[in-house]
XYZ file of C-alpha atoms in Angstrom:
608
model
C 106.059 72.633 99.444
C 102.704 71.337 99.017
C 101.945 67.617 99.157
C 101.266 66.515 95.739
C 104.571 68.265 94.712
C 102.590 70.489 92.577
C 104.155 75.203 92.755
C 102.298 77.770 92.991
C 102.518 78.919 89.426
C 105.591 81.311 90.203
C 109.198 79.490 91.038
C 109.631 80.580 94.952
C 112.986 78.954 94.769
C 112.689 76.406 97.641
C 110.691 74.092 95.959
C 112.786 70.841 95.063
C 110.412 69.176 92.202
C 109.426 71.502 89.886
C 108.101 70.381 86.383
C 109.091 72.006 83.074
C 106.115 74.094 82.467
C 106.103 75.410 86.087
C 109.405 76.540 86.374
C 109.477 78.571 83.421
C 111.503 76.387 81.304
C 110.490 75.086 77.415
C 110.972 71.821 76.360
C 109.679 69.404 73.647
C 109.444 67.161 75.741
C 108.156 68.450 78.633
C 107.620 67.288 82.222
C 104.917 67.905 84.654
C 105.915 66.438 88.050
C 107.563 63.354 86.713
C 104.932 62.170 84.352
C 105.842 62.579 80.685
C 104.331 63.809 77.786
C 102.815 62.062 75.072
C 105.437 63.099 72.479
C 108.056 61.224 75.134
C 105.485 57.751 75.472
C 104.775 57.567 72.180
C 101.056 58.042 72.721
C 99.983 60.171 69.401
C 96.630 61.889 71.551
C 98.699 64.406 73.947
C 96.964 66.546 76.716
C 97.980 69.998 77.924
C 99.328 68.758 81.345
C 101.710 66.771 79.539
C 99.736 63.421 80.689
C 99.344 60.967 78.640
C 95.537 60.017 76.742
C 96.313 56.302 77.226
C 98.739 54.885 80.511
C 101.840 54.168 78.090
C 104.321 51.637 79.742
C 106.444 54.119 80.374
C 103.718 56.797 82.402
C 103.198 57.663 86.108
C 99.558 57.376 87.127
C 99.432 59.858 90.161
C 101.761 62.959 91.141
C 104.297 62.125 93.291
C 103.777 62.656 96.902
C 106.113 64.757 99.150
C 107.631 61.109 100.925
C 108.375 60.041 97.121
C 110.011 63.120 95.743
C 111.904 63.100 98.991
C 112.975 59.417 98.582
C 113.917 60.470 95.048
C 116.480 63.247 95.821
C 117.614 60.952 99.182
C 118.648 58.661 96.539
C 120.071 60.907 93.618
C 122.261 62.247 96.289
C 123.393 58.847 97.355
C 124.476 58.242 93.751
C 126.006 61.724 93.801
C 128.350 61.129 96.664
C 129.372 57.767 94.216
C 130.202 59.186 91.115
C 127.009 58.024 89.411
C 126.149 61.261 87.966
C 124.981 60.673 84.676
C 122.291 58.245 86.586
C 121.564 60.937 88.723
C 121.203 63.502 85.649
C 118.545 60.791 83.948
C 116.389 60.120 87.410
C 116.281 63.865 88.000
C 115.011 64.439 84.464
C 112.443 61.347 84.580
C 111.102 62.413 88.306
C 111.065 66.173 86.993
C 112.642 66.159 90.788
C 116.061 68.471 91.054
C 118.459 67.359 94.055
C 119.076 70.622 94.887
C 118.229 74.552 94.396
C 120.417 75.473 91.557
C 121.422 78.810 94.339
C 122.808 75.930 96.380
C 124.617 73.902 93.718
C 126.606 77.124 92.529
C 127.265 77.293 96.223
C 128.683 74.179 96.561
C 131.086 74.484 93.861
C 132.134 77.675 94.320
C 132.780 76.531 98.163
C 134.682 73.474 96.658
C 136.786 75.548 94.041
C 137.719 78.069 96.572
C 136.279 80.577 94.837
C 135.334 82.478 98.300
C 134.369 85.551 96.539
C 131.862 84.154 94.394
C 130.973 81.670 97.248
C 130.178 84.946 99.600
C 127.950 86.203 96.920
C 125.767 83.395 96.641
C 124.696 83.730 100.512
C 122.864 86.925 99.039
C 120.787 84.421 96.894
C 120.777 81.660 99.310
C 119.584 84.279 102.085
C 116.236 84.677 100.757
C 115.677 81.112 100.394
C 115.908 80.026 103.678
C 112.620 81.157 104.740
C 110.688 81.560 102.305
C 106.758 80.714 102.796
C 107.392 76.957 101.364
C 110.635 76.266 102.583
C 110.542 72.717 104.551
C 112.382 73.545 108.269
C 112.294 70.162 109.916
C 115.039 70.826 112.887
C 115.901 73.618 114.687
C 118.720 73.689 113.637
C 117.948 75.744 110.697
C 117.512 79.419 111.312
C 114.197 81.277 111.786
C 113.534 84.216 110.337
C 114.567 86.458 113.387
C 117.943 84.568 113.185
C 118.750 85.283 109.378
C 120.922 87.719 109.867
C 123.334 85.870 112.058
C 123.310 82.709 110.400
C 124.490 84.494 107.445
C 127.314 85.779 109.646
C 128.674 82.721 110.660
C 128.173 81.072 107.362
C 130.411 84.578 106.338
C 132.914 83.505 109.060
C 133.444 80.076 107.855
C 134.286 80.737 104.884
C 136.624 83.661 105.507
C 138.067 81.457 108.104
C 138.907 78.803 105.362
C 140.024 81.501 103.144
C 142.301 83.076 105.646
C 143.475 79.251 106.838
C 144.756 78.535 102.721
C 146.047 81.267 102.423
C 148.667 81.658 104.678
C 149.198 77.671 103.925
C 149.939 79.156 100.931
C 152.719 81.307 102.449
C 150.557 84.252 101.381
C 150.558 86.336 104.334
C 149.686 89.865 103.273
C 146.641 88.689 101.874
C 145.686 86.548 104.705
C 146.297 89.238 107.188
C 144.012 91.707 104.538
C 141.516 89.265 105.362
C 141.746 88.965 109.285
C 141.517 92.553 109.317
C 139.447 93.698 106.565
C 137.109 91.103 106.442
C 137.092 88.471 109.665
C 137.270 91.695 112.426
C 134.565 93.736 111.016
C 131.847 91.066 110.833
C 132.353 91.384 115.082
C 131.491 87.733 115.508
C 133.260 85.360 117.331
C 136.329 87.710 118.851
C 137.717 85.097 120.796
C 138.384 82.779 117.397
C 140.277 86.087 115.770
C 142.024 86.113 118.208
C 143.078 82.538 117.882
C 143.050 83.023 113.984
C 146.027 85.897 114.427
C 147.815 83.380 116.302
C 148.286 81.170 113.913
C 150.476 84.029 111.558
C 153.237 83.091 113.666
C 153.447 79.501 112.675
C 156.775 79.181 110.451
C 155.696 76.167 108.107
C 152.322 75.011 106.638
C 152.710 71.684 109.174
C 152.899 73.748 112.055
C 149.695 75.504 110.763
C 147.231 72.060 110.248
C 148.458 71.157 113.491
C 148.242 73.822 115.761
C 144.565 74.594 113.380
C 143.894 70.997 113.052
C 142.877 71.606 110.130
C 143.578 69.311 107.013
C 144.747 71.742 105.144
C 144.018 73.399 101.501
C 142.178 70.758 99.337
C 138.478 68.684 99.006
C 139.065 67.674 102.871
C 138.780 70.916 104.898
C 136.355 72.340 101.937
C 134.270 69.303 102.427
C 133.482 69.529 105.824
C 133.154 73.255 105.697
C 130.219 72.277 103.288
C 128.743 70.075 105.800
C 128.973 72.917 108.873
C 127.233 75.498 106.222
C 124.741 73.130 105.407
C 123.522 73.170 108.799
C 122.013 76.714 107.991
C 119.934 75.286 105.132
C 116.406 73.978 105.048
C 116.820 70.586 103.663
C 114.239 72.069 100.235
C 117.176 74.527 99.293
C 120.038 71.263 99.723
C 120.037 68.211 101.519
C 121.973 67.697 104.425
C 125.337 65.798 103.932
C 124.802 61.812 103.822
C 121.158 61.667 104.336
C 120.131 58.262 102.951
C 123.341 56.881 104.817
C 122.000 58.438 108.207
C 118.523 57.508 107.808
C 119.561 53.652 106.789
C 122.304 54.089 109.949
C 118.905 55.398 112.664
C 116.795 52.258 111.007
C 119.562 49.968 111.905
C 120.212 51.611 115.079
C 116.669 51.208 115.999
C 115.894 47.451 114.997
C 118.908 46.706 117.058
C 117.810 48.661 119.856
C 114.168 46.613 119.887
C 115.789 43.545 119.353
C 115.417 41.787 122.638
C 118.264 39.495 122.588
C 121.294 42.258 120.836
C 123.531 41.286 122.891
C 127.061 42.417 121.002
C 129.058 45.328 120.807
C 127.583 48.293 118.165
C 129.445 48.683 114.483
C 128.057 51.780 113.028
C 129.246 51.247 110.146
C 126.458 49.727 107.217
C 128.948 47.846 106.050
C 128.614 45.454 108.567
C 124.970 44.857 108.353
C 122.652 43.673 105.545
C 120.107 46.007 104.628
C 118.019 43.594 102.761
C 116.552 41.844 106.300
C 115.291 42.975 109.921
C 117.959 42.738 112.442
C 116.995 39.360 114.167
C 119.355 37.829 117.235
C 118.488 34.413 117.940
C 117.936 33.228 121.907
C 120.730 30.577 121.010
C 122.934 33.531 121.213
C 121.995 34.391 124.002
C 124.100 33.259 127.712
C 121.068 30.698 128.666
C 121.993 27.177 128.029
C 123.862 25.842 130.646
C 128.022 25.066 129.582
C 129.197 24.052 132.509
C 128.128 22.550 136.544
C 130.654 23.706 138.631
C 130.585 21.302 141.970
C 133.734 21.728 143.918
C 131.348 23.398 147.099
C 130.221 21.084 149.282
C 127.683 23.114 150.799
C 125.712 26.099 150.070
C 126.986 28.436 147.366
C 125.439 31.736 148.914
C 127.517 34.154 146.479
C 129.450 34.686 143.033
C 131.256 37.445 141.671
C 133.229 37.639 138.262
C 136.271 39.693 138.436
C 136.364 43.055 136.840
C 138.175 42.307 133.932
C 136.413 39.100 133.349
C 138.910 36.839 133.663
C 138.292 35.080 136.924
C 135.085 34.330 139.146
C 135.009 34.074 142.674
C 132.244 32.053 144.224
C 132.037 31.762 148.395
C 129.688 28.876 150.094
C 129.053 28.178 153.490
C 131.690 25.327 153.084
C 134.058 28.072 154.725
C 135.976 28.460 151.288
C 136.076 31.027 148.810
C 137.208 29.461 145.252
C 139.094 31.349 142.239
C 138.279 30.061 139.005
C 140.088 31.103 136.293
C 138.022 31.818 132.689
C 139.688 30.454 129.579
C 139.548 33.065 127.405
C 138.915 31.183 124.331
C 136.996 28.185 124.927
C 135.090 30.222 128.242
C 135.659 27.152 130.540
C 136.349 27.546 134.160
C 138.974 25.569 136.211
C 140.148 26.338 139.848
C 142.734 28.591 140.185
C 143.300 28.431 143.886
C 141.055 27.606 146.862
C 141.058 30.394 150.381
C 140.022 28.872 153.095
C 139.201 29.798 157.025
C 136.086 31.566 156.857
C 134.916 29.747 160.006
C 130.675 31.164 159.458
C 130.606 30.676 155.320
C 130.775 33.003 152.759
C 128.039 35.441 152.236
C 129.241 38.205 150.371
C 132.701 39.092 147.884
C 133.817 41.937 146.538
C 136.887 42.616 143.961
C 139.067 45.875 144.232
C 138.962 47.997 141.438
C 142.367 46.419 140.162
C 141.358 42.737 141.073
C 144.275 42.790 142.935
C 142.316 41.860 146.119
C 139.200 40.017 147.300
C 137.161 40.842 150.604
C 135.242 38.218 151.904
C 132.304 38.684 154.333
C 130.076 36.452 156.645
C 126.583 36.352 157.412
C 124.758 38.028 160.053
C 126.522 36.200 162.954
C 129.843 37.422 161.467
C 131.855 39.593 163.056
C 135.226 39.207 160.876
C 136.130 40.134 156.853
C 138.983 38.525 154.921
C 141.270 40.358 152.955
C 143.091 38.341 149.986
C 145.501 39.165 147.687
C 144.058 37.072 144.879
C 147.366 37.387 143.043
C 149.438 35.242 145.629
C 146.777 33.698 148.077
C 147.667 35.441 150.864
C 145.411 36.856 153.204
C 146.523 40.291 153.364
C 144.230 41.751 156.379
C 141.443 39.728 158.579
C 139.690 42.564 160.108
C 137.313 42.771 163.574
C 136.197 45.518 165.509
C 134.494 43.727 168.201
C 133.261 40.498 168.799
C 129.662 42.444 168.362
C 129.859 43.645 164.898
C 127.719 41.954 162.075
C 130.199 42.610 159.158
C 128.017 41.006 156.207
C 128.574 44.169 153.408
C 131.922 45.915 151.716
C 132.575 48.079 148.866
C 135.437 49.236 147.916
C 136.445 53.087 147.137
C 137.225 53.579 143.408
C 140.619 54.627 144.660
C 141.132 50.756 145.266
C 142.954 51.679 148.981
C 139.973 52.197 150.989
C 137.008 49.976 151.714
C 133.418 50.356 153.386
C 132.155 47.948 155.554
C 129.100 47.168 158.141
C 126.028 45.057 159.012
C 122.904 45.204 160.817
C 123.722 45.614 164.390
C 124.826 49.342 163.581
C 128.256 49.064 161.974
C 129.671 51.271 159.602
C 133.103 51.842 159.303
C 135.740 53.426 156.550
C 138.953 50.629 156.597
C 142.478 51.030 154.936
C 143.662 47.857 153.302
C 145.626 47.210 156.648
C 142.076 47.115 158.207
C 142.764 50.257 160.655
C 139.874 52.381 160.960
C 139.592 55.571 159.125
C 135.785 56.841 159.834
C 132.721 55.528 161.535
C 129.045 56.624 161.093
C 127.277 55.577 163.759
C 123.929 53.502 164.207
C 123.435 52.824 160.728
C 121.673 49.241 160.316
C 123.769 48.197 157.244
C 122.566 45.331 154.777
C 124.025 46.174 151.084
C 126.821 48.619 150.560
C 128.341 50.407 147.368
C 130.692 53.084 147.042
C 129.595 55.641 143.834
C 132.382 56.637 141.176
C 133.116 60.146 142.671
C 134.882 58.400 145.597
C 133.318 60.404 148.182
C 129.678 58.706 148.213
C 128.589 55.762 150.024
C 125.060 54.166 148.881
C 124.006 52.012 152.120
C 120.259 50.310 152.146
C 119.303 50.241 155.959
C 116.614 48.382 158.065
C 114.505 51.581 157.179
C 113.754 49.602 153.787
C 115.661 52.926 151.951
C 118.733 53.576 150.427
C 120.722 56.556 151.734
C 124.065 58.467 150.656
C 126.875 59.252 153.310
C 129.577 61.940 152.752
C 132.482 60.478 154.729
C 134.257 63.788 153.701
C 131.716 66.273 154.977
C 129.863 63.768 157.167
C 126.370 64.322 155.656
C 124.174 62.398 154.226
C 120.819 62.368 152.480
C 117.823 59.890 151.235
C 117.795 58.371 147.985
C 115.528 56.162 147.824
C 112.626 54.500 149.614
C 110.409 51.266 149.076
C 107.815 49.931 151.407
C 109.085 46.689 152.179
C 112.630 45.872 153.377
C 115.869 45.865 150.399
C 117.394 42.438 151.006
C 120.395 43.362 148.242
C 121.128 46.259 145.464
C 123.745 46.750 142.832
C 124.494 49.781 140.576
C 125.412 50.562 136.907
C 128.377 51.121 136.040
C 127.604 55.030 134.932
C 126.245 55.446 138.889
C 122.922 56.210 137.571
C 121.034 53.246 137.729
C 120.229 50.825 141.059
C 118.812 47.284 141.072
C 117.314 46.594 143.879
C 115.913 43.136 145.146
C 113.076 43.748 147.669
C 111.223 41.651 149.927
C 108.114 40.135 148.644
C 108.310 42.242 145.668
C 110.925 41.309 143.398
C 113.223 43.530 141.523
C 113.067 47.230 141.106
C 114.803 49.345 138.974
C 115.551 52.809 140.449
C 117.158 56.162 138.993
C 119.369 57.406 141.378
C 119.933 60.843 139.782
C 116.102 61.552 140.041
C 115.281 59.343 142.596
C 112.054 57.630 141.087
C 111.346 54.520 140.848
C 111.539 53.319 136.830
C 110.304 49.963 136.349
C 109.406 46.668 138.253
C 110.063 43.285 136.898
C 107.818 40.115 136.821
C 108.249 37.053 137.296
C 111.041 36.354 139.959
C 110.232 34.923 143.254
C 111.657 37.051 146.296
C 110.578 36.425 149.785
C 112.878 37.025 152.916
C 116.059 35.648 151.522
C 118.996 37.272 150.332
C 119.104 37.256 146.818
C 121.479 39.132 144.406
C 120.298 40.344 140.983
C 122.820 42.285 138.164
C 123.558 44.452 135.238
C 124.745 42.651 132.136
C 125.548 42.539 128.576
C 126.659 45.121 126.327
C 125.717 48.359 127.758
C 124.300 46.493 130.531
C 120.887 46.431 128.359
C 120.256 43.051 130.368
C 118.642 42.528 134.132
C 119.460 38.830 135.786
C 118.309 37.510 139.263
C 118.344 34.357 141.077
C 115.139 33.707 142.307
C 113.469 30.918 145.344
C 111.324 28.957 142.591
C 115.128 27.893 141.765
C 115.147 29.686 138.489
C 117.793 32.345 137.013
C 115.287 35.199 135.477
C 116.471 37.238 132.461
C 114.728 40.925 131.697
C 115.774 43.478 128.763
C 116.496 46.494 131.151
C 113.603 48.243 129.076
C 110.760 45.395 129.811
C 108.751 44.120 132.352
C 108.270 40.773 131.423
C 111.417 38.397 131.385
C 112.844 37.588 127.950
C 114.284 34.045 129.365
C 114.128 32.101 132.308
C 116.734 29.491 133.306
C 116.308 26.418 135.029
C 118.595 23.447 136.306
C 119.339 24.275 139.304
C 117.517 22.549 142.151
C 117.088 25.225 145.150
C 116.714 28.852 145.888
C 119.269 30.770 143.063
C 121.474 33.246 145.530
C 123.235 35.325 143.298
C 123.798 35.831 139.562
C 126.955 37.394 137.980
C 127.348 38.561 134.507
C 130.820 38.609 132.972
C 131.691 42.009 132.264
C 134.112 41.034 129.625
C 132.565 38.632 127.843
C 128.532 39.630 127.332
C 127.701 35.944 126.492
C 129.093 34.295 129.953
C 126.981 34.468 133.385
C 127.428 32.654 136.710
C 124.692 31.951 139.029
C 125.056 30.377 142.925
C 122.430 27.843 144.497
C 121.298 26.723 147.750
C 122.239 23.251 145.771
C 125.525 23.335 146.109
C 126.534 24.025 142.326
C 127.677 27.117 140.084
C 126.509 26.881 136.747
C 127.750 28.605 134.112
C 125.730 29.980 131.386
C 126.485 30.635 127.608
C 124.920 30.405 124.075
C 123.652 27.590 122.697
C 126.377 25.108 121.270
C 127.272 25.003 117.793
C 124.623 22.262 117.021
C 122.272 20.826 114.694
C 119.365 23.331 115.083
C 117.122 20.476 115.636
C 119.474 19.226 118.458
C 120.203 23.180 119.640
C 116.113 23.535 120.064
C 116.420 20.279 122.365
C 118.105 22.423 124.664
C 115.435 24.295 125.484
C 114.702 22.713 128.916
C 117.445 24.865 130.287
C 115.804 28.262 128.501
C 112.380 28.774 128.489
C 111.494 31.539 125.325
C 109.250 34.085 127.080
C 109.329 36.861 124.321
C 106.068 34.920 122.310
């Protein structure tokens, strides 16, 4: 189609505007793309285009472009698909646009009635519309030219396969087994599915058959969305694909949300949730960076914090000795201690929840030779585990089969425990400092005093590089999916890394990292969000997608250790400080907005 909407003098068929005169047919009152005649404005001092002498109130000044007739027929079949059809009828006639070949329209009610023979027939027509010179291919999904022929074979199939499916629904079996094997078989397409089609001859009642078929069975259901599968074989000049103005408003809405820097709730697909009238905006007061509450119960140090993998409690270890259990009010988000574990004789350097939060392992800093094992549940320490008085235990994860654990440190530990803390492997002179243990339960990610990150095989006892930096990985964490690491790194900040293709994808600004052990995470919905604890004594928020932090959080008064985002609950983080305090971080409260924007000494807005 050209782009002024304007044939060739000939109908080619493919076309979707066509006026009057140029599709052969006679009118009065005739159209020539969209713009009427001067019989139809009222204008007495006509012209042989059909344009008016003098712009009537009622005229179009220009042809319409290929983006407008396309926006007209997105439209009409919007209104279509409501019932609008006399509306329809009038903008089609006005635009001298047509919403579909008329080929296709006979096609779709003939595929609607059931009228399969008729229905077969019109592929003939339909056939040499698909490529013709002006036809509009925009995916390649539709067929090329050297594919025709077997596109037109499965569009064949589906329909006989409907035909064959109501008929024996219909308890008509002779004629559903005439087509299986005079129609279905010869085509030679697709033997398997015959073979699963004659199958279904055997099912004694029409139930049996929509279940076994999932299929909903004779009616506008099962016809409609055999429409929308033969559509697929169309160029979008000869008939629009299914929905098209819905999934064109649904990718726009999709796509704001996707730029928006603070969208941090779950996805509705659905339009009906959205207005389409304005942007999709999230304000920052949404967003988990005002602090709700100063948890002070340490007395020392707070050196780590971990929320629970269901969200509902937060563990939090210090070099007090203790390790506390908050619990997390699920409505109101406020923490309150839930028990305190005590006896960790060096502090509390690192935690780490079993899959089933049944458990809690509790490691020491470098000095450390000993891990705790609590059963969070009842407070008891189920297992306090030590090798030798010359391990550096200061690093566990825990196999996803929740009854095996990982465990080492720098002085060349590296061991595979049970939850009774007996030995099951041992890889030896690896210079541990962060652990985790990937989702196929064989792989073990372990950063080393080589400043990389390799994986260990316990299994087959191999083991391979991953990744490498140039200066020395103080901590890492991974996404949930396994394909993502964060990785805090001396002097350097925070790296993002892919660990399926091992290259390094982005590194953020902003934090302060020097030789201390600091703990950065994944967060939000979709984990979309980056947050790290940094020595200027800030909490530094990044959009996983950006360089540049999107909100940085202050309050605390020393070097931030760790940060934890709530897996359950998008809008709730924890962060750890050198200062002796966990504070807890949520959305702005439900303020004045003059008194909300006083709040901002807490959040400072870096997206301007």
């Amino acid at each position: 189609m050209q782009a002024n909407g304007a044939g060739q003098g000939q109908e080619t068929g493919d076309l979707s505007c066509l006026n009057s005169a140029q599709n052969g047919e006679s009118s009065s009152a005739g159209h020539s793309n969209g713009l009427l005649s001067s019989t139809d404005n009222g204008n007495s001092g006509g012209t042989s285009n059909g344009a008016s002498t003098g712009p009537g109130p009622g005229s179009m000044k220009k042809r319409l472009t290929q983006a407008e007739e396309d926006v007209i027929r997105l439209i009409g079949q919007h209104l279509h698909g409501l019932g609008l059809n006399q509306t329809v009828d009038l903008l089609m006639q006005e635009s001298g646009c047509r919403l579909e070949h008329p080929s296709a329209s006979k096609f779709r009610n003939h595929v609607m009635e059931g009228e399969w023979d008729k229905a077969e027939n019109d592929l003939n027509e339909l056939r040499a519309l698909m490529h013709s010179p002006n036809a509009i291919v925009v995916s390649s999904l539709w067929p090329k030219p050297e594919t025709n022929c077997v596109d037109r074979e499965r569009m064949k199939f589906l329909l006989l396969q409907q035909k064959y499916l109501e008929y024996l629904e219909d308890g008509k079996v002779l004629e559903a087994l005439q087509v299986l094997r005079g129609e279905l078989t010869p085509l030679k397409y697709n033997t398997d599915r015959i073979h699963v089609l004659s199958g279904y001859l055997m099912c004694s009642h029409a139930e049996d058959l929509r279940a076994k078929a999932e299929w909903e069975g004779k009616g506008t259901a099962s016809r409609s969305r055999l429409l929308d599968k033969l559509q697929t074989y169309l160029p979008p000049s000869v008939m629009l694909p299914p929905r098209r103005l819905q999934t064109l408003l649904r990718q726009a809405v999709e796509l704001q949300r996707d730029r928006c820097l603070y969208h941090n709730t779950k996805l509705d697909n659905s339009l009906d949730s959205v207005s389409l009238l304005l942007d999709h905006v999230c304000s920052r007061k949404q967003f988990p960076c005002y602090t709700q509450q100063i948890l002070t119960e340490h007395c020392n140090e707070v050196w780590f914090c971990k929320f629970s993998n269901d969200g509902t409690k937060l563990a939090t270890g210090s070099k007090d000795t203790t390790v506390i259990i908050w619990q997390v009010d699920p409505e109101s988000h406020q923490l309150k201690i839930l028990r305190t574990l005590e006896g960790h004789a060096y502090g509390v350097s690192y935690l780490a929840w079993s899959p089933d939060d049944t458990y809690l392992i509790a490691c020491g800093p470098d000095d450390c030779s000993e891990l705790w094992l609590w059963n969070v549940q009842t407070g008891e320490l189920r297992t306090k585990m030590s090798q030798s008085h010359e391990d550096s235990l200061t690093s566990v994860a825990w196999n996803p089969d929740g009854k095996r654990f990982v465990t080492g440190g720098q002085r060349g530990q590296f061991y595979q425990c049970d939850l009774d803390g007996n030995l099951l492997d041992s890889w030896e002179g690896v210079r541990v400092q962060c652990l985790w243990c990937l989702g196929d339960g064989r792989t073990v990610l372990a950063s080393d005093t080589h400043q990389r990150i390799r994986g260990y095989n316990f299994e087959d006892l191999t083991d391979r590089n991953i990744v490498q930096e140039d200066h020395p990985i103080m901590s890492f964490t991974v996404s949930k999916n396994g394909r993502l690491a964060l990785l805090n790194v001396a002097t350097q900040g925070v790296h993002l890394w892919d660990l399926q293709d091992r290259v390094l994808v982005r590194k953020y600004q902003g934090v302060t990292q020097g030789f201390y052990t600091i703990h950065s995470c994944f967060g939000g919905h979709n984990e979309d969000f980056i947050a790290s604890g940094s020595e200027d004594h800030k909490v530094y928020i990044w959009h996983r997608r950006g360089e540049l932090p999107i909100a940085e959080l202050t309050g605390h008064t020393r070097t931030v250790n760790c940060v934890s985002w709530n897996p359950a609950i998008p809008g709730l983080m924890a962060s750890a400080s050198d200062d002796g305090t966990v504070r807890i971080w949520g959305p702005a409260p439900f303020l004045e907005s003059q008194e909300a924007d006083g709040l901002n000494e807490n959040c400072s807005n870096m997206d301007s």
